[in-house]
Coordinates of C-alpha atoms in Angstrom, one line a residue:
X1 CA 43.8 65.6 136.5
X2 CA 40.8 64.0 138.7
X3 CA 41.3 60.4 139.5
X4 CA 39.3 57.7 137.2
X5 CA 38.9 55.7 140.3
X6 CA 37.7 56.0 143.4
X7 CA 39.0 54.5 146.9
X8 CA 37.3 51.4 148.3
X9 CA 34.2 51.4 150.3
X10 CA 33.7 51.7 154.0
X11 CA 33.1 47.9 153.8
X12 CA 33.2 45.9 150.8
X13 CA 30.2 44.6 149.4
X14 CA 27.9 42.5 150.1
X15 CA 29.1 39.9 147.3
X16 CA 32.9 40.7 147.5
X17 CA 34.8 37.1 147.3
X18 CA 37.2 38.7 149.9
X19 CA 34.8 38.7 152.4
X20 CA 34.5 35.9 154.8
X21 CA 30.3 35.5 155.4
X22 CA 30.3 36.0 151.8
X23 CA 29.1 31.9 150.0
X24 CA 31.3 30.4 148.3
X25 CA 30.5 29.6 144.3
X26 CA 29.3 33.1 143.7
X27 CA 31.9 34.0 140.9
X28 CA 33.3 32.0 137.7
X29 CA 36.5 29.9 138.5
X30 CA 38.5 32.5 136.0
X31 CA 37.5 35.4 138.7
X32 CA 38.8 33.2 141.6
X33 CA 42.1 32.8 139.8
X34 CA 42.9 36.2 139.4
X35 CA 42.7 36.1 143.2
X36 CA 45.8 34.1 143.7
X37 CA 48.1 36.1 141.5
X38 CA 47.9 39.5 143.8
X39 CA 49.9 37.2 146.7
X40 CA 52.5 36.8 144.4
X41 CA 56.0 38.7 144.8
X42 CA 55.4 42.0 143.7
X43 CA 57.0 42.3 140.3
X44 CA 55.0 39.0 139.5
X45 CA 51.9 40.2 140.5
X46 CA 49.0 41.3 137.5
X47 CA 49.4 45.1 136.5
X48 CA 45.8 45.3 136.6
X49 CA 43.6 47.1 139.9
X50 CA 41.4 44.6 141.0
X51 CA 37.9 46.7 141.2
X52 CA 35.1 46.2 142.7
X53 CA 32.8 44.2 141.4
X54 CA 29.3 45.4 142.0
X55 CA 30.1 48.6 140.3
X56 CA 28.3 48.1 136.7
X57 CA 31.4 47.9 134.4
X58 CA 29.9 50.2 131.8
X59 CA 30.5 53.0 134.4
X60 CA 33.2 55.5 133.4
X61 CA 34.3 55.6 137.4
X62 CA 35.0 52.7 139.2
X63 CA 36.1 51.7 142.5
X64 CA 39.0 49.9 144.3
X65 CA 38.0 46.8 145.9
X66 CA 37.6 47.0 149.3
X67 CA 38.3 43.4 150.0
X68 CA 41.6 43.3 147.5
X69 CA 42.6 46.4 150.0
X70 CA 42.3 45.0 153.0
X71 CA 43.5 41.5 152.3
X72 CA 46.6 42.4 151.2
X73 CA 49.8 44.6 151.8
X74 CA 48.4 47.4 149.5
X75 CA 52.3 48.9 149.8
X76 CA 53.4 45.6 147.9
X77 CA 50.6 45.3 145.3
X78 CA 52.4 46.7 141.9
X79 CA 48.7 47.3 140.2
X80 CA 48.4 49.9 143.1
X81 CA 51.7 51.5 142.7
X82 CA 51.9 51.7 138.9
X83 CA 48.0 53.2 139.0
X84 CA 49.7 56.1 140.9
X85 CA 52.9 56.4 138.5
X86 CA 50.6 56.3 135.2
X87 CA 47.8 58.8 136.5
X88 CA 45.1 56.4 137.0
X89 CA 44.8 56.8 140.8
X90 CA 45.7 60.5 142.3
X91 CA 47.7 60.6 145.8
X92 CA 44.5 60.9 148.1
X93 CA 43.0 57.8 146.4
X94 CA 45.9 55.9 146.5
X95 CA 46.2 56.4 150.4
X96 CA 42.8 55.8 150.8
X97 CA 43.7 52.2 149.5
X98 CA 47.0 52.2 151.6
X99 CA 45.6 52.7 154.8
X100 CA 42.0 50.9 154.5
X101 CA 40.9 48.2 156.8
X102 CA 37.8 46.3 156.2
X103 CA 35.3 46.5 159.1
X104 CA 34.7 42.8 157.6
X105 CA 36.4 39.8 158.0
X106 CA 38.3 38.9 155.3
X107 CA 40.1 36.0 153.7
X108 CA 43.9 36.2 154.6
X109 CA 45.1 36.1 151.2
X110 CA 44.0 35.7 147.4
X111 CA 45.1 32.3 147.5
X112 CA 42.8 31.5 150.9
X113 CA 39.7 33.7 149.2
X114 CA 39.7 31.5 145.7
X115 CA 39.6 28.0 147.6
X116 CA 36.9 29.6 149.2
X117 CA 34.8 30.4 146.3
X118 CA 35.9 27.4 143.3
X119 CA 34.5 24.9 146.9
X120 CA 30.8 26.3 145.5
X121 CA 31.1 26.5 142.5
X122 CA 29.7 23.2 141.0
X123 CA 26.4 23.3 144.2
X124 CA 25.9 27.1 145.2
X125 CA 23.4 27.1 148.2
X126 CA 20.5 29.2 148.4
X127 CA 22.3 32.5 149.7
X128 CA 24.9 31.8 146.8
X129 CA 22.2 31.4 143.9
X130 CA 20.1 34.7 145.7
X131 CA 23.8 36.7 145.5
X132 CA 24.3 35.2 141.3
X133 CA 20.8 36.7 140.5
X134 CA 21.4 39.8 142.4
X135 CA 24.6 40.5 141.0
X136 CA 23.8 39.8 137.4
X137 CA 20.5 42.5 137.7
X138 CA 23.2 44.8 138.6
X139 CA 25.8 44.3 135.8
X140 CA 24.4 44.4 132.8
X141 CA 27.8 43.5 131.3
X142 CA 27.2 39.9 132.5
X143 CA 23.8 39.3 131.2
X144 CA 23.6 37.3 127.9

């Protein structure tokens, strides 16, 4: 059976919160917080893949995050290993997201990357509000 998801990007995108040029206040404070649970132990962490989130969600194949790959110990993430176990993700993917490295800077950790983002979130600057409008013309799951 063909994987439903694909491995990360060469480099994450251009709006990934993982990423360390990326402005802070780009994302809602409920997408920030689902950051900080991936550093938890790993039977504590969310059973969920973290995607990528440029990929418009009404797409029947998504991607791995490249960020949420890089930034953390993808052999400890449980999302990552119970993807594999239940089918979701077949072996090549699933080494894909094993062995990537971001040619990006990234945050250090989930925790790190949401303190990051919530700091903008009441001001965004300019590059911020120019990432928000570019990111809601390409999910149309976010527009109202």
């Amino acid at each position: 059976m063909p994987s439903s998801l694909r491995p990360p990007a060469r480099r994450p995108c251009e709006s990934c919160p993982y990423r360390r040029d990326v402005p802070a206040g780009i994302w809602s404070s409920e997408e920030y917080a689902k950051l900080r649970r991936y550093d938890a132990d790993t039977p504590d962490q969310p059973t969920g893949l973290f995607q990528c989130h440029q990929a418009d969600a009404g797409s029947a194949v998504r991607r791995v995050c490249g960020g949420w790959a890089g930034c953390h110990d993808s052999e400890e993430l449980l999302a990552l290993r119970l993807a594999l176990i239940d089918g979701r993700m077949d072996t090549l993917t699933y080494k894909a997201v094993v062995e990537y490295v971001s040619p990006m800077p990234l945050f250090s950790s989930g925790s790190e990357t949401a303190a990051h983002g919530e700091s903008g979130i009441e001001r965004p600057d300019e590059k911020a509000r120019h990432l928000i409008s570019k990111i809601t013309r390409t999910r149309n799951d976010l527009v109202q």
